[in-house]
Amino acid sequence: MKEGIVIATVFIVCFWVGLLLLLSGSIHGHGLAGHLHTGGGDSGGPGFLPILPLMVFVTVWGGTGYVLTRFSGMQLLAVVLVCTLVALLPGILLYTVLARVMTRYDSSMSELDYEPAGQLGYISVAAEDGAVGEMKYVLHGTMRSIGVRAEAGQQLMRGDRVIIVKTDKGIAAVTLFEREIGQN
């Protein structure tokens, strides 16, 4: 009989702690209902572990376990299995909803997304015959600039449209895409 009192106490403590944490999160707007970063990211998962589904799981597990312990004649192992299965359902559903909402507009960028090679832009500071100039280009909606070095015998005039071939130590090697007609 002592085992029944101990497990009932464990269930009721889980229920009340989970419920208080859930209420704390709703009152403060966040409470402990944030999320823990667990890596994920590149491995295809959402990269976070929401605490809210865990709190819901603990609350439902404790409440269901307490009710089954007090008001049913089930064995302890059966009570633990049933309340675990019952608590998994809302926990998994809530996790699924949160994962879908939190990753809907996730546009995580990789290192290759910052690579300027292949970008089309225009010369903003002219350069010729080995000198360094500047070009402007748009990368992910942001205007950026980078130094460009004219190859020997190459003349990069202001307004020329160029494509970045490669970068070396922050200076871009470019190839002429199109020259503005009518420049002086």
Short mmCIF file of C-alpha atoms in Angstrom, two decimals:
data_model
loop_
_atom_site.label_atom_id
_atom_site.label_comp_id
_atom_site.label_asym_id
_atom_site.label_seq_id
_atom_site.Cartn_x
_atom_site.Cartn_y
_atom_site.Cartn_z
CA MET A 1 0.00 0.00 0.00
CA LYS A 2 2.95 2.30 0.65
CA GLU A 3 3.96 2.00 -3.04
CA GLY A 4 0.53 3.30 -4.04
CA ILE A 5 0.93 6.39 -1.84
CA VAL A 6 4.44 7.09 -3.18
CA ILE A 7 3.45 6.77 -6.85
CA ALA A 8 0.27 8.79 -6.27
CA THR A 9 2.44 11.50 -4.73
CA VAL A 10 4.79 11.41 -7.73
CA PHE A 11 1.82 11.72 -10.10
CA ILE A 12 0.21 14.61 -8.21
CA VAL A 13 3.53 16.48 -7.91
CA CYS A 14 4.10 16.11 -11.67
CA PHE A 15 0.60 17.35 -12.33
CA TRP A 16 0.90 20.44 -10.12
CA VAL A 17 4.42 21.36 -11.22
CA GLY A 18 3.44 21.03 -14.87
CA LEU A 19 0.25 23.01 -14.35
CA LEU A 20 2.04 25.79 -12.47
CA LEU A 21 4.69 26.05 -15.18
CA LEU A 22 2.00 26.17 -17.87
CA LEU A 23 0.13 28.90 -16.00
CA SER A 24 3.38 30.78 -15.36
CA GLY A 25 4.10 30.77 -19.08
CA SER A 26 0.64 32.02 -19.99
CA ILE A 27 0.64 34.78 -17.35
CA HIS A 28 4.08 36.14 -18.17
CA GLY A 29 3.74 35.64 -21.89
CA HIS A 30 6.72 33.35 -22.05
CA GLY A 31 7.66 31.92 -18.66
CA LEU A 32 9.53 28.70 -19.19
CA ALA A 33 7.52 27.90 -22.32
CA GLY A 34 10.33 28.91 -24.68
CA HIS A 35 12.50 26.40 -26.42
CA LEU A 36 15.90 24.80 -26.03
CA HIS A 37 18.24 24.69 -29.02
CA THR A 38 19.39 21.15 -29.52
CA GLY A 39 21.33 21.41 -32.76
CA GLY A 40 19.12 20.01 -35.46
CA GLY A 41 19.41 22.79 -38.04
CA ASP A 42 21.32 21.07 -40.86
CA SER A 43 20.21 17.58 -39.81
CA GLY A 44 16.72 18.22 -41.15
CA GLY A 45 14.95 18.71 -37.82
CA PRO A 46 13.56 21.92 -36.46
CA GLY A 47 16.65 22.44 -34.30
CA PHE A 48 14.78 23.19 -31.11
CA LEU A 49 12.97 21.40 -28.35
CA PRO A 50 9.92 23.36 -27.21
CA ILE A 51 9.45 23.19 -23.46
CA LEU A 52 5.70 23.71 -23.77
CA PRO A 53 4.99 20.19 -25.10
CA LEU A 54 7.15 18.75 -22.32
CA MET A 55 5.18 20.67 -19.71
CA VAL A 56 1.91 19.50 -21.27
CA PHE A 57 3.20 15.92 -21.26
CA VAL A 58 4.22 16.11 -17.56
CA THR A 59 0.89 17.71 -16.58
CA VAL A 60 -1.25 15.18 -18.47
CA TRP A 61 0.96 12.28 -17.34
CA GLY A 62 0.69 13.32 -13.69
CA GLY A 63 -3.05 13.98 -13.81
CA THR A 64 -3.88 10.79 -15.66
CA GLY A 65 -1.60 8.72 -13.44
CA TYR A 66 -3.11 10.17 -10.27
CA VAL A 67 -6.68 9.53 -11.43
CA LEU A 68 -5.87 5.97 -12.51
CA THR A 69 -3.98 5.24 -9.29
CA ARG A 70 -6.76 6.56 -7.06
CA PHE A 71 -9.89 5.44 -8.88
CA SER A 72 -9.03 2.28 -10.81
CA GLY A 73 -7.84 -1.09 -9.73
CA MET A 74 -5.04 -1.23 -12.32
CA GLN A 75 -1.56 -2.47 -11.51
CA LEU A 76 1.25 0.09 -11.23
CA LEU A 77 2.94 -0.93 -14.51
CA ALA A 78 -0.37 -0.70 -16.40
CA VAL A 79 -1.06 2.74 -14.89
CA VAL A 80 2.37 4.03 -15.97
CA LEU A 81 1.95 2.64 -19.49
CA VAL A 82 -1.58 4.00 -19.94
CA CYS A 83 -0.79 7.46 -18.59
CA THR A 84 2.37 7.61 -20.74
CA LEU A 85 0.39 6.75 -23.87
CA VAL A 86 -2.35 9.22 -22.97
CA ALA A 87 0.19 12.00 -22.28
CA LEU A 88 2.18 11.36 -25.46
CA LEU A 89 -0.77 12.28 -27.69
CA PRO A 90 -1.17 15.97 -26.67
CA GLY A 91 2.61 16.36 -26.30
CA ILE A 92 3.31 15.11 -29.82
CA LEU A 93 0.41 17.08 -31.32
CA LEU A 94 1.59 20.29 -29.67
CA TYR A 95 5.19 19.67 -30.72
CA THR A 96 4.06 19.09 -34.31
CA VAL A 97 2.07 22.32 -34.37
CA LEU A 98 4.91 24.34 -32.82
CA ALA A 99 7.49 22.84 -35.16
CA ARG A 100 5.35 23.69 -38.16
CA VAL A 101 4.70 27.26 -37.00
CA MET A 102 8.27 27.96 -35.93
CA THR A 103 9.89 26.59 -39.07
CA ARG A 104 7.39 27.89 -41.61
CA TYR A 105 9.40 30.99 -42.47
CA ASP A 106 12.79 29.64 -41.51
CA SER A 107 15.26 30.55 -44.20
CA SER A 108 18.48 29.42 -42.61
CA MET A 109 21.40 30.31 -44.77
CA SER A 110 24.47 28.24 -45.37
CA GLU A 111 27.98 29.52 -45.95
CA LEU A 112 27.51 29.12 -49.70
CA ASP A 113 24.65 31.63 -49.62
CA TYR A 114 27.19 34.36 -48.84
CA GLU A 115 29.53 33.39 -51.68
CA PRO A 116 29.61 36.31 -54.14
CA ALA A 117 30.91 34.26 -57.10
CA GLY A 118 28.40 34.39 -59.94
CA GLN A 119 26.81 37.63 -58.78
CA LEU A 120 26.01 40.27 -61.38
CA GLY A 121 26.74 43.87 -60.49
CA TYR A 122 28.13 47.11 -61.83
CA ILE A 123 31.41 48.97 -61.45
CA SER A 124 31.05 51.98 -59.13
CA VAL A 125 34.75 52.96 -59.02
CA ALA A 126 36.67 52.49 -62.27
CA ALA A 127 39.86 50.44 -62.44
CA GLU A 128 42.29 49.67 -65.21
CA ASP A 129 45.47 47.74 -65.82
CA GLY A 130 45.97 46.02 -62.41
CA ALA A 131 44.44 48.80 -60.29
CA VAL A 132 41.72 48.18 -57.70
CA GLY A 133 38.22 49.55 -58.13
CA GLU A 134 34.83 48.78 -56.63
CA MET A 135 31.67 47.09 -57.76
CA LYS A 136 28.18 47.00 -56.27
CA TYR A 137 25.85 44.01 -56.35
CA VAL A 138 22.72 42.76 -54.60
CA LEU A 139 22.88 39.65 -52.41
CA HIS A 140 19.69 38.50 -50.64
CA GLY A 141 18.02 41.86 -51.11
CA THR A 142 20.93 43.88 -49.70
CA MET A 143 23.19 46.13 -51.75
CA ARG A 144 26.81 45.15 -51.17
CA SER A 145 30.13 46.34 -52.47
CA ILE A 146 33.42 44.58 -53.04
CA GLY A 147 36.81 45.58 -54.34
CA VAL A 148 37.66 44.47 -57.86
CA ARG A 149 41.05 44.25 -59.51
CA ALA A 150 41.35 44.87 -63.22
CA GLU A 151 43.50 42.29 -64.97
CA ALA A 152 46.52 43.44 -66.92
CA GLY A 153 45.28 45.21 -70.02
CA GLN A 154 41.67 45.22 -68.75
CA GLN A 155 39.74 48.45 -68.36
CA LEU A 156 36.72 48.48 -66.02
CA MET A 157 34.79 51.70 -66.51
CA ARG A 158 32.15 53.09 -64.16
CA GLY A 159 28.74 51.60 -65.02
CA ASP A 160 30.12 48.44 -66.67
CA ARG A 161 28.09 45.39 -65.76
CA VAL A 162 30.33 42.59 -64.52
CA ILE A 163 30.06 39.09 -63.08
CA ILE A 164 32.20 37.97 -60.15
CA VAL A 165 34.26 34.96 -61.20
CA LYS A 166 36.04 34.36 -57.89
CA THR A 167 37.24 36.19 -54.81
CA ASP A 168 40.70 36.13 -53.30
CA LYS A 169 41.46 37.90 -50.00
CA GLY A 170 38.40 40.14 -50.35
CA ILE A 171 39.16 41.28 -53.91
CA ALA A 172 36.95 39.99 -56.72
CA ALA A 173 38.09 38.83 -60.12
CA VAL A 174 35.41 39.84 -62.59
CA THR A 175 34.53 39.34 -66.20
CA LEU A 176 32.80 41.97 -68.30
CA PHE A 177 29.13 41.17 -68.87
CA GLU A 178 27.99 44.30 -70.63
CA ARG A 179 29.39 47.79 -71.18
CA GLU A 180 27.08 50.79 -71.02
CA ILE A 181 26.81 52.38 -74.45
CA GLY A 182 27.23 56.12 -74.71
CA GLN A 183 29.81 56.62 -71.94
CA ASN A 184 32.48 59.27 -72.35
#
